[in-house]
mmCIF file of C-alpha atoms in Angstrom:
data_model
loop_
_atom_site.group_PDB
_atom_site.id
_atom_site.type_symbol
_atom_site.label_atom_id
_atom_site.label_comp_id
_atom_site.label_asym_id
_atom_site.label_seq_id
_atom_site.Cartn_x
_atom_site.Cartn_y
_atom_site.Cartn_z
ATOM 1 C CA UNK A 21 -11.556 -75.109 27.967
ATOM 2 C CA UNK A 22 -10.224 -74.355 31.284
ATOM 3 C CA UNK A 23 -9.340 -70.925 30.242
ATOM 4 C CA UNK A 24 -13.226 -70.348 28.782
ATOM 5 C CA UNK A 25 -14.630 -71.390 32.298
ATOM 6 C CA UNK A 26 -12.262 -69.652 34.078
ATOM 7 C CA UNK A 27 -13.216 -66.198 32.334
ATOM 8 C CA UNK A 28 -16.933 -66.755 32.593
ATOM 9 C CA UNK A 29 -16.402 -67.420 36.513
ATOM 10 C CA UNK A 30 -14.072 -64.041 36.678
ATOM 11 C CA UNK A 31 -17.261 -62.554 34.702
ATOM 12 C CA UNK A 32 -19.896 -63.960 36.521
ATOM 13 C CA UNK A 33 -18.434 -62.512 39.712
ATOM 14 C CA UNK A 34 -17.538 -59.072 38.595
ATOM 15 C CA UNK A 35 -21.039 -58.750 37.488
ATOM 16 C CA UNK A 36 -22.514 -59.947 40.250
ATOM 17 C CA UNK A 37 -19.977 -57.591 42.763
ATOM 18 C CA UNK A 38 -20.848 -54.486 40.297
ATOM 19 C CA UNK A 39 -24.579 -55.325 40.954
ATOM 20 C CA UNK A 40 -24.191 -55.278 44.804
ATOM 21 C CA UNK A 41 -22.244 -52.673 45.203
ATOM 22 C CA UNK A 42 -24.462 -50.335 42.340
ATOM 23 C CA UNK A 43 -27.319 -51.357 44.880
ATOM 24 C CA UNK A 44 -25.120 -50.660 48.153
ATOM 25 C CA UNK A 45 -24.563 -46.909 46.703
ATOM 26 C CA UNK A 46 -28.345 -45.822 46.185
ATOM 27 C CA UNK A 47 -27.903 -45.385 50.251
ATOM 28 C CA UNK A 48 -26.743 -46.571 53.216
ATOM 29 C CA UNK A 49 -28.367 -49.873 54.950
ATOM 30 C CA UNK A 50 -26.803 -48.919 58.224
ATOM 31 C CA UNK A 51 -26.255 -45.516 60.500
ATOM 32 C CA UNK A 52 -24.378 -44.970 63.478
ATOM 33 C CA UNK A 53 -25.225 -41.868 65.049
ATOM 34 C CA UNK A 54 -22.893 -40.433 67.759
ATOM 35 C CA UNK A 55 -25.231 -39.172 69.997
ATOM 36 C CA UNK A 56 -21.769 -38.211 72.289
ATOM 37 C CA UNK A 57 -18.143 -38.485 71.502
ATOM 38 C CA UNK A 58 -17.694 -38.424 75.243
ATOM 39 C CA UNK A 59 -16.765 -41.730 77.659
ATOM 40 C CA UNK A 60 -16.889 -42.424 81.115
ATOM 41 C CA UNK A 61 -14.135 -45.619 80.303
ATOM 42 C CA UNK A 62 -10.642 -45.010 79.569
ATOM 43 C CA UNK A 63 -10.808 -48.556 77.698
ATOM 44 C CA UNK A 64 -7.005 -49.677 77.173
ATOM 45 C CA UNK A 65 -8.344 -51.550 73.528
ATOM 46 C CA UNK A 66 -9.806 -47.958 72.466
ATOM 47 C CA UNK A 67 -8.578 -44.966 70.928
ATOM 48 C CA UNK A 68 -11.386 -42.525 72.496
ATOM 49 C CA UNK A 69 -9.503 -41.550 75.886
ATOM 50 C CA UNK A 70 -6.747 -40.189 73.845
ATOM 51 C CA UNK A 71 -8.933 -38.969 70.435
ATOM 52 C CA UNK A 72 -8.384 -34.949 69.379
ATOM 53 C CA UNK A 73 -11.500 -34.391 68.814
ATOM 54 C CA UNK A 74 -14.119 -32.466 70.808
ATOM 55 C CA UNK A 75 -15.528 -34.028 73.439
ATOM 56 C CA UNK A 76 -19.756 -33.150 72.776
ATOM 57 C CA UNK A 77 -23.235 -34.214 72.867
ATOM 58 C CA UNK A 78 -25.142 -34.172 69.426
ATOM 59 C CA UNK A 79 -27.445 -31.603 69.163
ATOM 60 C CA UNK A 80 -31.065 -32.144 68.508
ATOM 61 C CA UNK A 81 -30.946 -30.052 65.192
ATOM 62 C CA UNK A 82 -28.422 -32.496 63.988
ATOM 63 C CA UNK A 83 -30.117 -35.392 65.169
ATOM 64 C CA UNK A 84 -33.285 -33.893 63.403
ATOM 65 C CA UNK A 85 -31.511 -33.431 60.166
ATOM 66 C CA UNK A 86 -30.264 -36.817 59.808
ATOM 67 C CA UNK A 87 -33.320 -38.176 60.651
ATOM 68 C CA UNK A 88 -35.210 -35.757 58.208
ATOM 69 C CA UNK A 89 -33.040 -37.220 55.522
ATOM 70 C CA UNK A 90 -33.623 -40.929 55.985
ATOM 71 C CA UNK A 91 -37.294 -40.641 55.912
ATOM 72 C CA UNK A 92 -38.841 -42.472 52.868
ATOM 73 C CA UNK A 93 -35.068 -44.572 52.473
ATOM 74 C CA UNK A 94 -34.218 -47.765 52.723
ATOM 75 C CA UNK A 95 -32.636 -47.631 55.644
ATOM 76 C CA UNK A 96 -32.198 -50.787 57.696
ATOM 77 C CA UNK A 97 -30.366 -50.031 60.698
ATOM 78 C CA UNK A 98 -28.939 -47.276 63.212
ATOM 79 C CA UNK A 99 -26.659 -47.584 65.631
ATOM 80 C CA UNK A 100 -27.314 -45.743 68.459
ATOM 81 C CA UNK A 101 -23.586 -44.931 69.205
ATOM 82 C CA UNK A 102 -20.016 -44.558 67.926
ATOM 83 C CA UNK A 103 -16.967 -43.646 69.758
ATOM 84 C CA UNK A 104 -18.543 -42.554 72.947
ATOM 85 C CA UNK A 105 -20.947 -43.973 75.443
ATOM 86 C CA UNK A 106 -24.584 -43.013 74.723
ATOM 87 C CA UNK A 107 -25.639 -43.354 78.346
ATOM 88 C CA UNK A 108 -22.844 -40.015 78.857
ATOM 89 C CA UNK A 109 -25.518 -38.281 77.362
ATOM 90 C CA UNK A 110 -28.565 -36.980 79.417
ATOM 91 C CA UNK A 111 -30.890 -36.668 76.523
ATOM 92 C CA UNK A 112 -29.881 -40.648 75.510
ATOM 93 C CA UNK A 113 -33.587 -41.054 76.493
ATOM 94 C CA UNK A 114 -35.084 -38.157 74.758
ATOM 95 C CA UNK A 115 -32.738 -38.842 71.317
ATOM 96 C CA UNK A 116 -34.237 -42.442 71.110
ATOM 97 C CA UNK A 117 -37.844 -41.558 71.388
ATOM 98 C CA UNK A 118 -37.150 -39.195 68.459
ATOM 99 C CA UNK A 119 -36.170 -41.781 66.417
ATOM 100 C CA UNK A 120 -38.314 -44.936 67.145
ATOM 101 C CA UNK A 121 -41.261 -42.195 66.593
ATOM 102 C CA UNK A 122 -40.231 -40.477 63.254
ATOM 103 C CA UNK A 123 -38.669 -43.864 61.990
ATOM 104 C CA UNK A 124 -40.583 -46.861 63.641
ATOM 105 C CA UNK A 125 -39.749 -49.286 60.867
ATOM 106 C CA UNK A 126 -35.846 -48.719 61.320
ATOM 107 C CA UNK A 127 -34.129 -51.189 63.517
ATOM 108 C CA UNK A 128 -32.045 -49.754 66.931
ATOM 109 C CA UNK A 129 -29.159 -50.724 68.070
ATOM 110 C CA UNK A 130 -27.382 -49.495 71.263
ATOM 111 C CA UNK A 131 -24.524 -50.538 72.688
ATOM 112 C CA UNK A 132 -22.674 -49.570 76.031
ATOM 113 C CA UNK A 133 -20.466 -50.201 78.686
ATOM 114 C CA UNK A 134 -23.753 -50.471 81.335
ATOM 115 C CA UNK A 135 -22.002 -48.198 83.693
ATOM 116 C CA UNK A 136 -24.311 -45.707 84.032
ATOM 117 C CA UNK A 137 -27.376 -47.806 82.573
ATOM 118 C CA UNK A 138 -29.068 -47.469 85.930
ATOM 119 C CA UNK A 139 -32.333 -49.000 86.849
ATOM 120 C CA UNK A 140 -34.794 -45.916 85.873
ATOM 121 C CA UNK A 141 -33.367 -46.160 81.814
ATOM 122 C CA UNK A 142 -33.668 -50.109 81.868
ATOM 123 C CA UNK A 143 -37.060 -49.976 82.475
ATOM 124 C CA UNK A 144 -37.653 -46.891 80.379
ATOM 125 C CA UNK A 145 -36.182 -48.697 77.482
ATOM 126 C CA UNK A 146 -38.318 -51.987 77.994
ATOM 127 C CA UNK A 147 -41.530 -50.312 79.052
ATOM 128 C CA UNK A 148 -41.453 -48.051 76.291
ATOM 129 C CA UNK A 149 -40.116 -50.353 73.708
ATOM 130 C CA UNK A 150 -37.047 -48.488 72.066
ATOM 131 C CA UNK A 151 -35.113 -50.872 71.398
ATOM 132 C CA UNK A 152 -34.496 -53.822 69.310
ATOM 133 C CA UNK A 153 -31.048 -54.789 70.303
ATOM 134 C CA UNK A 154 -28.929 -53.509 72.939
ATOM 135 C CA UNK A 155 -25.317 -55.007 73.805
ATOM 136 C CA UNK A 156 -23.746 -54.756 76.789
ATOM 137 C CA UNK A 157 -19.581 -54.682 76.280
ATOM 138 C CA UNK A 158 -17.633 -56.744 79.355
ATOM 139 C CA UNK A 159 -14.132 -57.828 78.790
ATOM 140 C CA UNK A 160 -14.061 -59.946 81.405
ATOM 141 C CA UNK A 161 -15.516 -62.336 83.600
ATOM 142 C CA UNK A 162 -13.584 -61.180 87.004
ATOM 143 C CA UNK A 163 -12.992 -57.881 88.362
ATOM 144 C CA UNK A 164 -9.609 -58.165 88.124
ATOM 145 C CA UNK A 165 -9.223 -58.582 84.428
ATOM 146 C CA UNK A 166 -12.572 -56.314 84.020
ATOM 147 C CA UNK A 167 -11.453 -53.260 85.773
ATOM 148 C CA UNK A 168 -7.815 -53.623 84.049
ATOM 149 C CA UNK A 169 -8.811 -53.520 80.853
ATOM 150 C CA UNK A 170 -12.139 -51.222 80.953
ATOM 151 C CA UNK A 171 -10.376 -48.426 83.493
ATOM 152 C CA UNK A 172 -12.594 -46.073 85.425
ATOM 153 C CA UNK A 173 -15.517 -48.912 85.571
ATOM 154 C CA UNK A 174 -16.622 -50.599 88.491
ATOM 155 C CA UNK A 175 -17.069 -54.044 87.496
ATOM 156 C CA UNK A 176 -19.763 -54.560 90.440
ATOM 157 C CA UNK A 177 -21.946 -51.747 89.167
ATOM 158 C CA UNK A 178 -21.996 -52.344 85.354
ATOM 159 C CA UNK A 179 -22.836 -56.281 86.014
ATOM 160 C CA UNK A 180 -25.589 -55.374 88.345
ATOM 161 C CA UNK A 181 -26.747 -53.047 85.681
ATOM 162 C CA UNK A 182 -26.828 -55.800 83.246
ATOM 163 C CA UNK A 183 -28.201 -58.147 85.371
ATOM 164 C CA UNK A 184 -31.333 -55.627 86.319
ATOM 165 C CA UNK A 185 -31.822 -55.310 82.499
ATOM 166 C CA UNK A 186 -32.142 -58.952 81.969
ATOM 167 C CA UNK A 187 -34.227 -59.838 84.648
ATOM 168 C CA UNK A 188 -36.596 -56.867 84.263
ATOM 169 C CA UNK A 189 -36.953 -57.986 80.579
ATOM 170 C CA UNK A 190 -37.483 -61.303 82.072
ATOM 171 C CA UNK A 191 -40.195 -60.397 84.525
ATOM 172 C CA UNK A 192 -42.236 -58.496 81.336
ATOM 173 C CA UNK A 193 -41.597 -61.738 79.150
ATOM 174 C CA UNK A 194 -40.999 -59.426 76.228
ATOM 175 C CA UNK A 195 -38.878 -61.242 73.267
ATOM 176 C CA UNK A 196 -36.733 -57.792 72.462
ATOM 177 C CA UNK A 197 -34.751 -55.666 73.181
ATOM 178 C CA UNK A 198 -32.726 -58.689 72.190
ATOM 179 C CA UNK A 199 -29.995 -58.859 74.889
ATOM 180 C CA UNK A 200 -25.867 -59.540 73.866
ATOM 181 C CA UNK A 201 -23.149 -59.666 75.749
ATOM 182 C CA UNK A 202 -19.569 -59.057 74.559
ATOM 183 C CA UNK A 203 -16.125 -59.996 75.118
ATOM 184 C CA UNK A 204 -13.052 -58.988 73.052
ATOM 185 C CA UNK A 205 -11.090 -61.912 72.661
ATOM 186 C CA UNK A 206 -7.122 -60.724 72.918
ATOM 187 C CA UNK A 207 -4.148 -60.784 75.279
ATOM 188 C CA UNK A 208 -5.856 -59.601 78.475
ATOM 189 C CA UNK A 209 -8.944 -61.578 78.304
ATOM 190 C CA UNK A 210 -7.893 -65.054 76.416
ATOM 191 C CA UNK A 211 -7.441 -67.134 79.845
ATOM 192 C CA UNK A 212 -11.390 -65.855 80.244
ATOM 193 C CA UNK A 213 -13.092 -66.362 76.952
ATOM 194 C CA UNK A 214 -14.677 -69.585 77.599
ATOM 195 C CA UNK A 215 -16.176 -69.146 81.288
ATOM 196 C CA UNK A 216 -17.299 -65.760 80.022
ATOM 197 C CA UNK A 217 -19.735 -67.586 77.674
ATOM 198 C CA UNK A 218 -20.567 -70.179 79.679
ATOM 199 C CA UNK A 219 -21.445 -67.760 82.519
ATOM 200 C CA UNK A 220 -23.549 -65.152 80.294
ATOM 201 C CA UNK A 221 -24.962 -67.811 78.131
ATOM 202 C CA UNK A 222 -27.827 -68.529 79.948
ATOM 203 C CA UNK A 223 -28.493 -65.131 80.858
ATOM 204 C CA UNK A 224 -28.587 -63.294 77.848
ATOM 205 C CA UNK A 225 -29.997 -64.292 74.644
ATOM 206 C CA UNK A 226 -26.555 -64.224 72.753
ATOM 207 C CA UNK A 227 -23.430 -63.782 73.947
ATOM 208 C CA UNK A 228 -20.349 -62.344 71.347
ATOM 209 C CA UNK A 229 -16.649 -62.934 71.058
ATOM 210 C CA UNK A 230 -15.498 -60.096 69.127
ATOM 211 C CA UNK A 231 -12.355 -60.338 67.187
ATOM 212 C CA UNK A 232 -9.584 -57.842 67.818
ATOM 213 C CA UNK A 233 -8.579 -54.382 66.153
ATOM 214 C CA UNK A 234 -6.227 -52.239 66.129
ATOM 215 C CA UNK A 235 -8.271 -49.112 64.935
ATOM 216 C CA UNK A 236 -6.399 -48.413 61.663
ATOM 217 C CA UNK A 237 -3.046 -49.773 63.029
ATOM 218 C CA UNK A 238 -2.980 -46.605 65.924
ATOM 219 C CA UNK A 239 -3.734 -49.217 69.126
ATOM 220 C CA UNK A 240 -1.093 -51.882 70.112
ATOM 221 C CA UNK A 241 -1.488 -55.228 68.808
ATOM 222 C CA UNK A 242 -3.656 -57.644 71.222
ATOM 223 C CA UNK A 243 -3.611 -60.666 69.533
ATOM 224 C CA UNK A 244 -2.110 -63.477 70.432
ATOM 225 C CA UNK A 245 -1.082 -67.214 69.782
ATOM 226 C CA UNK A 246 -4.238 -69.604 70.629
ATOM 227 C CA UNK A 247 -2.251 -72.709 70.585
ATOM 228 C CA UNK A 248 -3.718 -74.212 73.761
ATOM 229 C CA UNK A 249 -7.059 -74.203 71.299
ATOM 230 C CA UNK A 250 -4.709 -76.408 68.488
ATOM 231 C CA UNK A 251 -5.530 -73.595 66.355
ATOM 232 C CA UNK A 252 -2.252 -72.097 64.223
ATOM 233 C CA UNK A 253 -2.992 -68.239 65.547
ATOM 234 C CA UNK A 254 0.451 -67.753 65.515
ATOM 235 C CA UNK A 255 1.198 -68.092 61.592
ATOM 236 C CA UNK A 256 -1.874 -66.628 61.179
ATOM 237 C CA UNK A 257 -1.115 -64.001 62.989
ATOM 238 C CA UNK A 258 1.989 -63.378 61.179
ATOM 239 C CA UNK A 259 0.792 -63.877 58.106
ATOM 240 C CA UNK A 260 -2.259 -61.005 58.861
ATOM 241 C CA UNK A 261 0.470 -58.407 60.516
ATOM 242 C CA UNK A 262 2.290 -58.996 56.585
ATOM 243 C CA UNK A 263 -0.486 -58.755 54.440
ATOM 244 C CA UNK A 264 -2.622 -56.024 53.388
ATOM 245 C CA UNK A 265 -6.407 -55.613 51.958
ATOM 246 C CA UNK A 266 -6.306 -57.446 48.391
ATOM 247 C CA UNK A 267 -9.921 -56.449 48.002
ATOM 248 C CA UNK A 268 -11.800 -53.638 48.218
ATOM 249 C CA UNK A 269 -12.974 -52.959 52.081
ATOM 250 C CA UNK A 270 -16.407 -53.094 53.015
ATOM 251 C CA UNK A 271 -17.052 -50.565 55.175
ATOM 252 C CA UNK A 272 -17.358 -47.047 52.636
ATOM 253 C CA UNK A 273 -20.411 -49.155 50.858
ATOM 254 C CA UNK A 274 -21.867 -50.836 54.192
ATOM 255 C CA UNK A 275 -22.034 -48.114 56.800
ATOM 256 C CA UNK A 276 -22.354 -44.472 57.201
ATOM 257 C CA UNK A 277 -20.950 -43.005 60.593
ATOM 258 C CA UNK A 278 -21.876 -39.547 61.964
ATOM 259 C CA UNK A 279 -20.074 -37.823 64.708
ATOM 260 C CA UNK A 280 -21.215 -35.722 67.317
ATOM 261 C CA UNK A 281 -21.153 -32.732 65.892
ATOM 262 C CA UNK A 282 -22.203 -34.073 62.010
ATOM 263 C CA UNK A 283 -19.324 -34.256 59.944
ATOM 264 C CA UNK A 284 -19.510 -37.767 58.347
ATOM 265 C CA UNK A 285 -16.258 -40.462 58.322
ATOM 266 C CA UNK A 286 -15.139 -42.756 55.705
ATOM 267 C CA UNK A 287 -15.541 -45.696 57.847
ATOM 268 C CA UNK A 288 -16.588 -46.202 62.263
ATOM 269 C CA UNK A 289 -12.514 -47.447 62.353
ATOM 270 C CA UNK A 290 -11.292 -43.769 61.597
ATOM 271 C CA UNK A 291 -12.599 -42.328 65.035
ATOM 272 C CA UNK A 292 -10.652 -39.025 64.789
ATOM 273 C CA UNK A 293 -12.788 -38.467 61.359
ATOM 274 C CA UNK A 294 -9.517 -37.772 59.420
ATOM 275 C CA UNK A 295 -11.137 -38.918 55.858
ATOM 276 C CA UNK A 296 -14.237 -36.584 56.269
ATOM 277 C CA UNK A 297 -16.361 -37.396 53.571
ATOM 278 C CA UNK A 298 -19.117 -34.911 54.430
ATOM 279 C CA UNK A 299 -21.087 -32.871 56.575
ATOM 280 C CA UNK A 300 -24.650 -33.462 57.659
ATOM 281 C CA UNK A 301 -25.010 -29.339 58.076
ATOM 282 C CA UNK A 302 -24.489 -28.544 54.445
ATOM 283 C CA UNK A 303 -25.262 -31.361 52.649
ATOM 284 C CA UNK A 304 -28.171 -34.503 52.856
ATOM 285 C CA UNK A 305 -27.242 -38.416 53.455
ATOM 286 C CA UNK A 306 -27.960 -38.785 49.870
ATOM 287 C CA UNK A 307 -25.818 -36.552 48.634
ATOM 288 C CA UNK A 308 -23.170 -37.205 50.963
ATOM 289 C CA UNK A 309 -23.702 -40.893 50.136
ATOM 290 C CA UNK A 310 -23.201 -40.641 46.375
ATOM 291 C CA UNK A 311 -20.831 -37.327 46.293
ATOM 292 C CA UNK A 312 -17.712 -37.330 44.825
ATOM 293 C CA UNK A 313 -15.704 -37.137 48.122
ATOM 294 C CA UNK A 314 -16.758 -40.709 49.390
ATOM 295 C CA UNK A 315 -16.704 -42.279 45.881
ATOM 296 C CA UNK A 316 -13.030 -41.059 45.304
ATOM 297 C CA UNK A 317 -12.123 -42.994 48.564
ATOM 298 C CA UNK A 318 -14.064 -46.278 47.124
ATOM 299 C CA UNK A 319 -12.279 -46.144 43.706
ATOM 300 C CA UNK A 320 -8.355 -46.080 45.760
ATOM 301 C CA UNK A 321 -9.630 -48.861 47.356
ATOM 302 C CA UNK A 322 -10.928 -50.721 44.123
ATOM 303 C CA UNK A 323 -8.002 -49.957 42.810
ATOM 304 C CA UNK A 324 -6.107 -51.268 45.691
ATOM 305 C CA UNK A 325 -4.374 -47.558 46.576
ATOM 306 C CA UNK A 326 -4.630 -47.909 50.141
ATOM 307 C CA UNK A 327 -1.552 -46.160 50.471
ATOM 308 C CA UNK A 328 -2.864 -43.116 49.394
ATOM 309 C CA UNK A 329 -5.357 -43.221 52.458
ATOM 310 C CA UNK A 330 -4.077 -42.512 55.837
ATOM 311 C CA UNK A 331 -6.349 -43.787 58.139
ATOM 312 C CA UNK A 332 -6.554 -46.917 55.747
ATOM 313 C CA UNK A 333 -3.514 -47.960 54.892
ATOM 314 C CA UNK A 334 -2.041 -49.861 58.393
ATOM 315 C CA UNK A 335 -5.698 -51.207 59.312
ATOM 316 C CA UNK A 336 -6.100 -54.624 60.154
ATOM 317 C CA UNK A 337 -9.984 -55.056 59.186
ATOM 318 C CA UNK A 338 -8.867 -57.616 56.198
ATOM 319 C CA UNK A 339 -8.556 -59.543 59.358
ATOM 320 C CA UNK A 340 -12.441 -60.424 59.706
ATOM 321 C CA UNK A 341 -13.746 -59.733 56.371
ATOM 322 C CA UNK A 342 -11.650 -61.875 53.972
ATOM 323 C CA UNK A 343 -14.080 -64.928 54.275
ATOM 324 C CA UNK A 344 -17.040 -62.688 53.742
ATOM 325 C CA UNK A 345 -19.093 -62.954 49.782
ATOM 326 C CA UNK A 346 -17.789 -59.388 49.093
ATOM 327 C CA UNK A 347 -14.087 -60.193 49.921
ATOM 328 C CA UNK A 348 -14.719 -63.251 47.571
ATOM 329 C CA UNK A 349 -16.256 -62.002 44.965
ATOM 330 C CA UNK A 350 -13.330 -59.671 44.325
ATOM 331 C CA UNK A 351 -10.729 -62.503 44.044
ATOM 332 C CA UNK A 352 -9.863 -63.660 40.643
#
């Protein structure tokens, strides 16, 4: 009997993980467009100071292209940046309005380091409505630990920026943009965490502790033990740097990621787009999307072949998506 129930659970869940991910593979939910591969920060967490590709603004007949081929989808969400800082890009301004016009129902997201935010785009972006979220990323809640950690920032002038943003919003009582701030919680920034939130709690409408990663295993290890929380990071910790994805990863069904100058990546982790899976120039989303390229990647990792996959195979992203339905669904 406990055999019979067993199966039917095992069944149950395979059908219902085949049905999700047939329905995730008609086309993506969520974009991230590069509108610049380029950064003013030389972020010690990041792999984009030292990344071999080209350092470029998208062009506006890429931009076009992409956005030609989501019309009429069912598209959820874009990103509004990938491995560079939109607000590098002079024509940040110009790129959005081209969006929020040809697809008004599609939600935008930008995030940024505020450096070079500036007063004149803060209230271009409110005024004009553009955007429905935008996160502001500060590891840290002193200058000290700021300026150490997000090199060539001034901590002074990116908080000021922020703080402009908010209280402009503020002063046109407008519900979005939706305002986050960020903090990666890891060595650097743990003694931090909690005045960070309680400073930037009441001044933003959410404020996010982002867990760690090591960007497919290239980028030193940052965690650390959180004892002085009575939390067992340490084990955990261990146990994570020992164990590998037992279940198929998320991110080839959830997101689609296009660099700078279109080429497509398997995943936003694999920032030097070593598992190119397409190019926006010769082919559509769609086809991209559902070509053979991308689907041979999902089936290694169905099949558990990470291995086989080199910007896959020492990343730590089972880290933060085991507890998730997907993970779940997978385990027998």
């Amino acid at each position: 009997m406990i055999d019979i129930k067993s199966n039917i659970t095992k069944f149950v869940k395979e059908k219902i993980f085949y049905g999700i991910r047939k329905y995730k593979e008609i086309f993506p939910k969520i974009i991230s467009i590069e509108f610049t591969s380029a950064c003013n920060a030389k972020c010690i967490m990041c792999p984009q100071p030292d990344m071999d590709r080209k350092k470029e603004n998208m062009s506006l007949e890429v931009l076009n292209k992409i956005i030609s081929d989501c019309k009429n989808k069912p598209l959820k969400k874009i990103n509004l940046f990938w491995m560079g800082d939109s607000t590098v890009d002079k024509k940040m301004i110009e790129k959005i309005r081209i969006i929020r016009k040809e697809l008004p129902k599609v939600k935008l997201y930008l995030s940024t380091n505020a450096q070079l935010l500036g007063a004149e785009r803060s209230r271009i972006l409110l005024d004009e409505d553009l955007l429905d979220v935008i996160n502001f990323d500060i590891d840290g809640l002193t200058k000290s630990t700021f300026e150490g950690i997000r090199v060539r920032l001034d901590f002074d002038v990116v908080t000021t920026n922020v703080k402009y943003f908010l209280k402009y919003k503020k002063s046109l009582n407008k519900k979005y943009p939706q305002t986050r701030v960020t903090i990666i919680d890891m060595k650097p920034t743990k003694d931090e965490v909690e005045n960070f939130v309680e400073y930037w709690k009441d001044l933003a409408d959410k404020v996010d502790v982002n867990h760690y990663n090591t960007w497919g295993g290239t980028q030193d290890e940052l965690n650390y033990d959180d004892s002085h929380k009575k939390i067992k990071h340490q084990d955990k910790r261990k146990e994570s740097q020992n164990e590998k994805f037992d279940f198929a990863c998320t991110h080839p069904w959830e997101e689609m990621v296009i660099g700078a100058d279109g080429r497509v990546g398997l995943c936003c982790l694999d920032h030097e787009l070593n598992e190119q899976v397409g190019d926006i120039r010769e082919s559509t989303l769609q086809q991209i999307w559902q070509g053979d390229v991308i689907n041979a990647y999902r089936n290694k990792q169905l099949r558990l072949d990470y291995q086989l996959i080199g910007s896959c195979k020492d990343c730590n992203a089972h880290t933060y998506q085991r507890d998730k339905l997907w993970a779940k669904l997978q385990k027998s």
